[in-house]
GROMACS .gro file of C-alpha atoms in nm:
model
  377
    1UNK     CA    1   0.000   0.000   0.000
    2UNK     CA    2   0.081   0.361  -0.025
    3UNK     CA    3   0.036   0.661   0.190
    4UNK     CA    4   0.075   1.014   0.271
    5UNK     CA    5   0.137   1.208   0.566
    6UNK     CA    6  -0.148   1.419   0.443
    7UNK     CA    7  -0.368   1.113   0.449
    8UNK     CA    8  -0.284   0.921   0.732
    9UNK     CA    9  -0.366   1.222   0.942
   10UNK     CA   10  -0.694   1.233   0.754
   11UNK     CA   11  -0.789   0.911   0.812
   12UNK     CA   12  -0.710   0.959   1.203
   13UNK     CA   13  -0.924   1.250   1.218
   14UNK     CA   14  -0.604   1.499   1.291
   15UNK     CA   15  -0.575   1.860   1.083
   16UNK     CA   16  -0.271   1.907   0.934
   17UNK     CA   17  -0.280   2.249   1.063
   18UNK     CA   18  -0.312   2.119   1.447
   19UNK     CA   19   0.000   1.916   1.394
   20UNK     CA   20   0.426   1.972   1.376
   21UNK     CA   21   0.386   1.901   1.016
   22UNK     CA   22   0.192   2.204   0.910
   23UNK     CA   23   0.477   2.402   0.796
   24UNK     CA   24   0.661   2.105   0.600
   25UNK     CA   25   0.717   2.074   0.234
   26UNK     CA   26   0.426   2.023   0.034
   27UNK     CA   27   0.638   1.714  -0.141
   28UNK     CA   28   0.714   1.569   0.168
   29UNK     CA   29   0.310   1.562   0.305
   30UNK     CA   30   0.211   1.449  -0.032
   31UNK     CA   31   0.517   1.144  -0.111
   32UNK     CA   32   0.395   0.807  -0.214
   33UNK     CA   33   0.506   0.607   0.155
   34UNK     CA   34   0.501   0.220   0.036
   35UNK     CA   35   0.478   0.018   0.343
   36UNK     CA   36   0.186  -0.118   0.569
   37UNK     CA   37  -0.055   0.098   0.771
   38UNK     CA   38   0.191   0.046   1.085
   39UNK     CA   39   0.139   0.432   1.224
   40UNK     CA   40  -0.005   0.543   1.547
   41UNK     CA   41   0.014   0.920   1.704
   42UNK     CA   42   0.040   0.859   2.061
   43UNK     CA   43   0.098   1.222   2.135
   44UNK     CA   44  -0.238   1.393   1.997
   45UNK     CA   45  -0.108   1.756   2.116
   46UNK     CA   46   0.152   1.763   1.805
   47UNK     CA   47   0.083   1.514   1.627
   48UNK     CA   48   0.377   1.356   1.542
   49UNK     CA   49   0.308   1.005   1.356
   50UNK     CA   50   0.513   0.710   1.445
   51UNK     CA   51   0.616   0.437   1.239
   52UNK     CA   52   0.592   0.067   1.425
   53UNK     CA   53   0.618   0.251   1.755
   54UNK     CA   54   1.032   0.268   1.670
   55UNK     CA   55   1.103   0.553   1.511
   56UNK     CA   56   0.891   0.886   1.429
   57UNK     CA   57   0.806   1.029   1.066
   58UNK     CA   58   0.985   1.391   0.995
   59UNK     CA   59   1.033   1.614   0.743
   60UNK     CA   60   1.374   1.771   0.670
   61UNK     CA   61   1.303   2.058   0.903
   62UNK     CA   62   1.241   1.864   1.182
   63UNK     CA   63   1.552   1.631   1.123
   64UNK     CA   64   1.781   1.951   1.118
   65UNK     CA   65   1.599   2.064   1.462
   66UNK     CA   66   1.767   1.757   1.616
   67UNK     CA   67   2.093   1.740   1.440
   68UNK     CA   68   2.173   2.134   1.354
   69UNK     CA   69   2.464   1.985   1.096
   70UNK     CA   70   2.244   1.836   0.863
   71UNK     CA   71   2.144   2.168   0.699
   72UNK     CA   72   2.465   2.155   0.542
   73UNK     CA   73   2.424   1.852   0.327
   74UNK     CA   74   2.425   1.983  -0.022
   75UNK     CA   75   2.108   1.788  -0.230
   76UNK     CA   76   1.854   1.920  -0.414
   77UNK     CA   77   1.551   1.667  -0.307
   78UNK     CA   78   1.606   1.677   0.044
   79UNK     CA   79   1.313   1.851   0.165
   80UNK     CA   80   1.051   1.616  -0.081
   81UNK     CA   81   1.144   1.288   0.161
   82UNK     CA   82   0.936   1.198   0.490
   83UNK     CA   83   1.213   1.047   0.704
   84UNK     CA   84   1.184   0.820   1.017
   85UNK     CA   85   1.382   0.941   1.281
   86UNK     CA   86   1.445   0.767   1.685
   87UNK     CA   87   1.721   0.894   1.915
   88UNK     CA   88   1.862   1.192   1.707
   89UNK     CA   89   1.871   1.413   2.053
   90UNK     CA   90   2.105   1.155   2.238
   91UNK     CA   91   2.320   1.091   1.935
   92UNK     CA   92   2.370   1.484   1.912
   93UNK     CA   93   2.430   1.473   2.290
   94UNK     CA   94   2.742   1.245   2.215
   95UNK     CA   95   2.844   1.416   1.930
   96UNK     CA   96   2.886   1.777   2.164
   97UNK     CA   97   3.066   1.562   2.457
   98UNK     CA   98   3.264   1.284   2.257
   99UNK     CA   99   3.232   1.299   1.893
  100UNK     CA  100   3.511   1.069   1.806
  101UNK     CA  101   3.253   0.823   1.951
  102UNK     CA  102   2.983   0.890   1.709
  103UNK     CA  103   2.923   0.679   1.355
  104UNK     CA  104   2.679   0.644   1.083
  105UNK     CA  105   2.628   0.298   0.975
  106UNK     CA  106   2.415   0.226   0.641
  107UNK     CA  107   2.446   0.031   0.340
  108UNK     CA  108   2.195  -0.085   0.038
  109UNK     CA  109   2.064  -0.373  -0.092
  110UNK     CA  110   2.259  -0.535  -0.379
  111UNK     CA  111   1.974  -0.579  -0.641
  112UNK     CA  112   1.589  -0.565  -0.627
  113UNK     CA  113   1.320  -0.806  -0.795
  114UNK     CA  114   1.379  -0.926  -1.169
  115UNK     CA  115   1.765  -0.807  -1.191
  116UNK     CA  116   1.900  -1.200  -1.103
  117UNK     CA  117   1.708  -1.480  -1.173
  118UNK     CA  118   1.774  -1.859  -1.158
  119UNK     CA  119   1.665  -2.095  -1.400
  120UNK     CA  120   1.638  -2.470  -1.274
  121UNK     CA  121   1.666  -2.722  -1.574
  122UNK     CA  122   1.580  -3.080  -1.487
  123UNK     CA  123   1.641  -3.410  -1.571
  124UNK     CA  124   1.297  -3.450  -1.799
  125UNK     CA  125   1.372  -3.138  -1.995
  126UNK     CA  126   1.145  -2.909  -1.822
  127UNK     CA  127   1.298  -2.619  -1.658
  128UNK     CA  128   1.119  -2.316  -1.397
  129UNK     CA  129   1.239  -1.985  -1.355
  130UNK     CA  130   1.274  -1.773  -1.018
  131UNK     CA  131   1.337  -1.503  -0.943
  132UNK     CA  132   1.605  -1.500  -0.674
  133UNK     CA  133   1.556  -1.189  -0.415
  134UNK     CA  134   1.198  -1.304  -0.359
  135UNK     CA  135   1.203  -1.649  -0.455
  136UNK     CA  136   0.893  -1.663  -0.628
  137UNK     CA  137   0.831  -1.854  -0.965
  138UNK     CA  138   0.787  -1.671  -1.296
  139UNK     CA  139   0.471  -1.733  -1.525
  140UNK     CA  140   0.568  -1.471  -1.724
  141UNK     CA  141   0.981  -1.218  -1.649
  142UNK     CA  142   0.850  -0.970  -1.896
  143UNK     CA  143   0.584  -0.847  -1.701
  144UNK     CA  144   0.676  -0.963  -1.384
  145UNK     CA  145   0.414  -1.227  -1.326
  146UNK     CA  146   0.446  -1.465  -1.057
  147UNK     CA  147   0.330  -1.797  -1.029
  148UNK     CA  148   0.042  -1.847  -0.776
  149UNK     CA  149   0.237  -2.145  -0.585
  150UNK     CA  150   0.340  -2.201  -0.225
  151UNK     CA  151   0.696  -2.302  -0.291
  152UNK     CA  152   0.962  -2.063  -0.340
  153UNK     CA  153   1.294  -2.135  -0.488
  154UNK     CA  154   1.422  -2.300  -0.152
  155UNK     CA  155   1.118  -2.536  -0.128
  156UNK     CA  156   1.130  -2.614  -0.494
  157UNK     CA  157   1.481  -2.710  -0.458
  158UNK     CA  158   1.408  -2.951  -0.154
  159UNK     CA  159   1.151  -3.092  -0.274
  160UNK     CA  160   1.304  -3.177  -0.624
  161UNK     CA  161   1.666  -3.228  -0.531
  162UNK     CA  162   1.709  -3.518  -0.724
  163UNK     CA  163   1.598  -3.455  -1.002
  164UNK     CA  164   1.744  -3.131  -1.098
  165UNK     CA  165   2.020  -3.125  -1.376
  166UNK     CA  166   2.125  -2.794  -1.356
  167UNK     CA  167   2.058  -2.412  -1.196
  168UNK     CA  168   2.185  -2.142  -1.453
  169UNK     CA  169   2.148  -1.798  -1.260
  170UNK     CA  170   2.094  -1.452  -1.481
  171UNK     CA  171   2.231  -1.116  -1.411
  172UNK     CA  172   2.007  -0.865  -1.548
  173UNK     CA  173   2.115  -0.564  -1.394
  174UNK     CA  174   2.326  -0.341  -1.544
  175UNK     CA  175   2.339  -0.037  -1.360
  176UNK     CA  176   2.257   0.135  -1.018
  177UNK     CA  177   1.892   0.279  -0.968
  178UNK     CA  178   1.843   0.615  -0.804
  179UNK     CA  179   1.725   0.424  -0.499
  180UNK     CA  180   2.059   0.211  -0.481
  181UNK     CA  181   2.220   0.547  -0.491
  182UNK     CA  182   2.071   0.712  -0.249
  183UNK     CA  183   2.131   0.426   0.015
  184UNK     CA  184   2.495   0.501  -0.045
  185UNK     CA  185   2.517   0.855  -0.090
  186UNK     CA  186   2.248   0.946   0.267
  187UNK     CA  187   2.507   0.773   0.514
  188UNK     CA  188   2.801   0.967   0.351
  189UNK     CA  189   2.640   1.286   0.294
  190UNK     CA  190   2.519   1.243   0.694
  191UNK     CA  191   2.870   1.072   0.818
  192UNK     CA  192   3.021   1.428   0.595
  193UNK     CA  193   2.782   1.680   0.780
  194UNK     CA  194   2.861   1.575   1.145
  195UNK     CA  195   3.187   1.551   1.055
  196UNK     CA  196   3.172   1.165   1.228
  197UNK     CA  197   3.318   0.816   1.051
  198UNK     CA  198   3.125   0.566   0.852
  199UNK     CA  199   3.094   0.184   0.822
  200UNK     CA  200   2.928   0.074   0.488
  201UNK     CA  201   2.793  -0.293   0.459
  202UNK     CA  202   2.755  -0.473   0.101
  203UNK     CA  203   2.560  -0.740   0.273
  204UNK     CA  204   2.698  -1.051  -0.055
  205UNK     CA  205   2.754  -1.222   0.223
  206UNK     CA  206   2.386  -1.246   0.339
  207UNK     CA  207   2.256  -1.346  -0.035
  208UNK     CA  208   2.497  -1.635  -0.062
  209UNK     CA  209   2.370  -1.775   0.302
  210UNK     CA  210   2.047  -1.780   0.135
  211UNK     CA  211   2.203  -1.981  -0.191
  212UNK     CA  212   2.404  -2.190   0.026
  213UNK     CA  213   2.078  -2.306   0.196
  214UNK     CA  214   1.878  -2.359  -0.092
  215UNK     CA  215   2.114  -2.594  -0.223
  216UNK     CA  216   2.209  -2.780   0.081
  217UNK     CA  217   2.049  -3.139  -0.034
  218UNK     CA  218   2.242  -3.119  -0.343
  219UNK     CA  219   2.478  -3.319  -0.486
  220UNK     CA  220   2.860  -3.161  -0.413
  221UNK     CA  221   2.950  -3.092  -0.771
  222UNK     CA  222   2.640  -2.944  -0.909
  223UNK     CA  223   2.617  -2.724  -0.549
  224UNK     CA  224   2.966  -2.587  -0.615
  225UNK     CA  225   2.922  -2.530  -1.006
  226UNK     CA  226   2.643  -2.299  -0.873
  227UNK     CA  227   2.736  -2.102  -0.602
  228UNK     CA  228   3.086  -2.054  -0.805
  229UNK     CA  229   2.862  -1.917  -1.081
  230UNK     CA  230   2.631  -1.740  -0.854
  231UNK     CA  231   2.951  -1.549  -0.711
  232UNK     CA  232   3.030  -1.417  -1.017
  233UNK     CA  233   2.713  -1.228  -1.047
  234UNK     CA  234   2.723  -1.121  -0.695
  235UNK     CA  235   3.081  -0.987  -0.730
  236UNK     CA  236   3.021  -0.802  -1.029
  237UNK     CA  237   2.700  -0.604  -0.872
  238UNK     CA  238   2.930  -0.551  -0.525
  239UNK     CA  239   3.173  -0.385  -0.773
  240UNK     CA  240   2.948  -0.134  -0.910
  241UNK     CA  241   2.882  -0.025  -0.544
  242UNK     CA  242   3.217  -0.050  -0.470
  243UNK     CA  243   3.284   0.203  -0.769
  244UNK     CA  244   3.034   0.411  -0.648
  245UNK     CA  245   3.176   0.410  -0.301
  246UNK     CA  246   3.510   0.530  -0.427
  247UNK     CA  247   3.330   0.834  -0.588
  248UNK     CA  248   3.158   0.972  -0.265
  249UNK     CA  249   3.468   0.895  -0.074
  250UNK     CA  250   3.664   1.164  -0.295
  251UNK     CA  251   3.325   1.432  -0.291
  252UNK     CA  252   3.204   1.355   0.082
  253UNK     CA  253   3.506   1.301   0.291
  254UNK     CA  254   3.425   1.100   0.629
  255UNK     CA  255   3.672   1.103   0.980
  256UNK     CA  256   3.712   0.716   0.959
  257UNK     CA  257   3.583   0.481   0.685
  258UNK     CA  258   3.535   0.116   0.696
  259UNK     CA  259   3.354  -0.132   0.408
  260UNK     CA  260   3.230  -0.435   0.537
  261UNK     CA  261   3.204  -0.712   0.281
  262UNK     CA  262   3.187  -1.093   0.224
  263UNK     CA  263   3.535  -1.102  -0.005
  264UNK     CA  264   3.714  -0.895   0.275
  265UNK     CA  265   3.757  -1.268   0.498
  266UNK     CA  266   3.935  -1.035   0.805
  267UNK     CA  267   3.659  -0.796   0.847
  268UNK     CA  268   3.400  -1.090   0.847
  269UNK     CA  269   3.580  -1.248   1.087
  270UNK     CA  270   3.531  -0.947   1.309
  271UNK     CA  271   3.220  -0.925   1.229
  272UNK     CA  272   3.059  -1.284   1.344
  273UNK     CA  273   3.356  -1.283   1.630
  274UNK     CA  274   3.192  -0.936   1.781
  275UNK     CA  275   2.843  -0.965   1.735
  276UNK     CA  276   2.794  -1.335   1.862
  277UNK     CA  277   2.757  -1.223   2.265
  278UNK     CA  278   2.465  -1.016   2.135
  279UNK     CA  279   2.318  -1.182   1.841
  280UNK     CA  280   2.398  -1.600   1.945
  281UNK     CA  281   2.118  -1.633   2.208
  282UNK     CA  282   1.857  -1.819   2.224
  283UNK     CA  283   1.607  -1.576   2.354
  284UNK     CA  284   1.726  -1.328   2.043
  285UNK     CA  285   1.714  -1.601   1.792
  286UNK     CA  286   1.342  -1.736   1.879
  287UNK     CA  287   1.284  -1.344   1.788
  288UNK     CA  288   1.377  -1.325   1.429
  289UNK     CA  289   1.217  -1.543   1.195
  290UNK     CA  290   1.030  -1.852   1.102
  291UNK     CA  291   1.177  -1.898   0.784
  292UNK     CA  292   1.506  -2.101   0.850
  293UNK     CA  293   1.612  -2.042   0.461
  294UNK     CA  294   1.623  -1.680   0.562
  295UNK     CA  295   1.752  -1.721   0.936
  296UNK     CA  296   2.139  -1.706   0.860
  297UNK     CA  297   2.060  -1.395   0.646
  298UNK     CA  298   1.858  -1.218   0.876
  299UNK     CA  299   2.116  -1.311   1.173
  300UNK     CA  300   2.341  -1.067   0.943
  301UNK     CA  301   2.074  -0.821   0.877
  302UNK     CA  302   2.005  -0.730   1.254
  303UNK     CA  303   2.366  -0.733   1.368
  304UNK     CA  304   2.512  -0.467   1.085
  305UNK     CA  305   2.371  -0.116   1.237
  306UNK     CA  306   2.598  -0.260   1.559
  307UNK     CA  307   2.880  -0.235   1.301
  308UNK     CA  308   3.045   0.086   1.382
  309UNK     CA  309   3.069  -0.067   1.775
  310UNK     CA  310   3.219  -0.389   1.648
  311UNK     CA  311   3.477  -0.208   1.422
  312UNK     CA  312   3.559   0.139   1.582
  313UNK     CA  313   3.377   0.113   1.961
  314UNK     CA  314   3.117   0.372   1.880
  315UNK     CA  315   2.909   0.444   2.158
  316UNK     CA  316   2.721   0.654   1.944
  317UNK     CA  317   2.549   0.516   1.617
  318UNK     CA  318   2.310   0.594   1.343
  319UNK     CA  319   2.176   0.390   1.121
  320UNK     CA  320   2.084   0.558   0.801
  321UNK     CA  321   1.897   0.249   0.579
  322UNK     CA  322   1.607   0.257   0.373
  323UNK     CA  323   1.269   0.229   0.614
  324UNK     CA  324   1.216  -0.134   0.532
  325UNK     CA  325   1.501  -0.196   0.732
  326UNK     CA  326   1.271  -0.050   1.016
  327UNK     CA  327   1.253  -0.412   1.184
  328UNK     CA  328   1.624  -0.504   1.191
  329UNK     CA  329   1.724  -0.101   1.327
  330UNK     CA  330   1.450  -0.217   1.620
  331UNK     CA  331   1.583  -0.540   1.713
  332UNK     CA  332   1.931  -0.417   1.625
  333UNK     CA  333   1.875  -0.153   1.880
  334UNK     CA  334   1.674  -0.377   2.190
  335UNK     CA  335   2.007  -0.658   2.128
  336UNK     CA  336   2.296  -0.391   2.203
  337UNK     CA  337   2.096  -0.175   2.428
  338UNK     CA  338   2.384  -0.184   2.752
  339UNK     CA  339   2.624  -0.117   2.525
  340UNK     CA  340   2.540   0.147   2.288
  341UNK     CA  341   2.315   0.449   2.200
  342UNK     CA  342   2.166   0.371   1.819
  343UNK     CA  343   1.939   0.640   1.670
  344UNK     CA  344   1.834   0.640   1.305
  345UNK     CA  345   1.754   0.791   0.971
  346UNK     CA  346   1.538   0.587   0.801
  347UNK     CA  347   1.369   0.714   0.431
  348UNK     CA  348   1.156   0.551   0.168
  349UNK     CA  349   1.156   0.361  -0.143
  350UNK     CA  350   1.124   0.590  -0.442
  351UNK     CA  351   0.785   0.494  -0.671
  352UNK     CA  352   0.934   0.403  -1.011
  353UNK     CA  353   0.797   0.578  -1.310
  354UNK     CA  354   0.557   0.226  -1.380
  355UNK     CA  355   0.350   0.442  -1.102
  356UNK     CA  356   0.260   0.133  -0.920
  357UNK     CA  357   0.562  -0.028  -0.793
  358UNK     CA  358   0.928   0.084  -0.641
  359UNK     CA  359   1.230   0.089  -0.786
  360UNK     CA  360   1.343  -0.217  -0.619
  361UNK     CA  361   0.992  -0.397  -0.721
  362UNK     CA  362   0.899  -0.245  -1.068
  363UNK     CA  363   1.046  -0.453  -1.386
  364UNK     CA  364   1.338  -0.379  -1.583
  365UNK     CA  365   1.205  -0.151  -1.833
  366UNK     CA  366   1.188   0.079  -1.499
  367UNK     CA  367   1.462   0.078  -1.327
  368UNK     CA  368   1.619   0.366  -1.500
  369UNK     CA  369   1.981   0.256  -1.427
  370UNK     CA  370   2.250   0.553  -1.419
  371UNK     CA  371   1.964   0.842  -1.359
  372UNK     CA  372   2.159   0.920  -1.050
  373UNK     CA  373   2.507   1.062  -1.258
  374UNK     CA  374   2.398   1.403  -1.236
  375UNK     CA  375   2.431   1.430  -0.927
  376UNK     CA  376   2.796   1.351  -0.936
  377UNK     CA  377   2.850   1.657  -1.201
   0.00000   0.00000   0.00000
């Protein structure tokens, strides 16, 4: 579903005029907010709407209010985005008494729906094609059509193990979408204004936990010939962000830097090594997911806005992440709560030009790879 600030004050019976949002930019009350109806206003006397009761929704006015530095960040459609903000007051409390203590963490995802897809060919000829970041089975790529089935690529793989012949994955994507840049360039335009250091994630990693359990009833050969081929894919994507990366580093210098990747074996190391006191119990597990194909991923997920306390000992973080990464900030948050204070800037998914779908869900003819090179001009 989408929504508006405009209308989901509407449909709670609260005038715009009677709330903190009256004097906020007509683009922000009016942006297309996909997500579910998960807003309450607990406080009626401003009106403020929150967003699964962990973080409130702000326009760019409001942000600055709590973190004076941000007016300084230099982009032209800052003021059209709602953003979803917790914590900003005690993260600019740190950054007054001990800013070497204070980090951004963000990162994106590496592709979206239709941009890799896996086609399984089996032993009778027949073959089914998926499409890998949901799982879902095609009727028809072109227009995006799934199947109306229960099993996903993981269940079709159990259940058909032995007779599969071979899994040929796809790269479609051939570019970044102004969404993908975004989640790159908000946590070094923020990290740049509050003159603070940075930890990126490319979570590769976390899609090839996903592969790696799909596959696990396999035969040894055919499981290596694919994740070997799948890598390939995954690499090349990582690389485009890792370009990208390079860029921002020259135009928005950060006080520290760190990239956190699957290929960099030392830094993953780290990674599972630190967060396993907070992430490796039992009562945090039973919390995450039913879906065990997804549970190693996930683990990942919730553990990388700790980052910049794993790497540099922040005491201080933000996470700045698109708002579907609402859930993992929250239980991100609740895990390392003794140890650190973790605010966030959350925004949303840009509507693609199909005018139903975003970015990361519309088809290819949609995507509108590269859009975002003007702003590096």
């Amino acid at each position: 579903m989408f929504y508006t600030v405009r209308g989901l004050l509407k449909d709670r019976g609260v005038r715009l005029e009677d709330t903190v949002y009256r004097n906020c930019n007509e683009q922000m009350l009016d942006f297309k907010i996909a997500s579910g109806d998960f807003y309450e206003i607990p406080d009626l006397s401003n009106g403020i709407l929150r967003f699964k009761n962990a973080a409130d929704l702000l326009c760019y006015g409001m942000l600055c209010e709590q973190l004076p530095y941000l007016k300084y960040i230099v982009f032209r459609h800052k003021k059209m985005f709602p953003y979803y903000g917790e914590d900003l007051d005690k993260v600019y409390e740190g950054l007054r008494n001990e800013p070497e203590s204070v980090c951004v963490e963000g990162g994106p995802c590496l592709f979206g729906e239709h941009e890799v897809t896996a086609v399984i060919e089996m032993k009778d000829g027949t073959s089914y094609l998926f499409d890998y970041s949901t799982g879902k089975k095609y009727n028809n790529q072109e227009n995006g059509e799934y199947a109306q089935t229960d099993l996903d690529l993981a269940g079709f793989i159990e259940q058909n193990g032995e007779n599969i012949k071979d899994i040929v994955f796809h790269n479609h994507k051939t570019g970044l979408t102004y969404q993908e840049y975004l989640h790159v360039f908000f946590p070094f335009a923020i990290a740049n204004a509050l003159h603070v250091s940075l930890v990126m994630t490319l979570p590769d990693m976390s899609y090839r936990k996903y592969l790696e359990y799909c596959l696990r009833y396999l035969n040894e050969d055919l499981k290596e010939k694919t994740i070997k081929e799948f890598d390939e894919i995954l690499y090349k994507i990582s690389d485009m962000y890792i370009e990208l990366i390079g860029t921002l580093k020259g135009i928005l210098p950060v006080t520290r830097f760190a990239l956190v990747h699957g290929r960099d074996q030392k830094m993953m190391d780290l990674f599972y090594e630190k967060r396993a006191p907070f992430i490796e119990r039992n009562k945090v597990l039973r919390s995450l997911t039913s879906n065990t194909a997804k549970l190693e991923s996930i683990k990942d997920y919730i553990s990388m806005p700790a980052l910049p306390y794993y790497v540099f000992g922040s005491k201080y973080i933000i996470e700045v992440n698109s708002m579907d990464e609402t859930d993992s900030y929250r239980k991100c948050r609740k895990a390392h709560k003794n140890e650190v204070v973790m605010g966030c800037i959350l925004f949303p998914e840009l509507l693609s030009e199909d005018g139903i779908n975003t970015l990361y869900c519309t088809t290819l003819e949609y995507k509108d790879y590269g859009k975002y090179e003007s702003e590096l001009e």
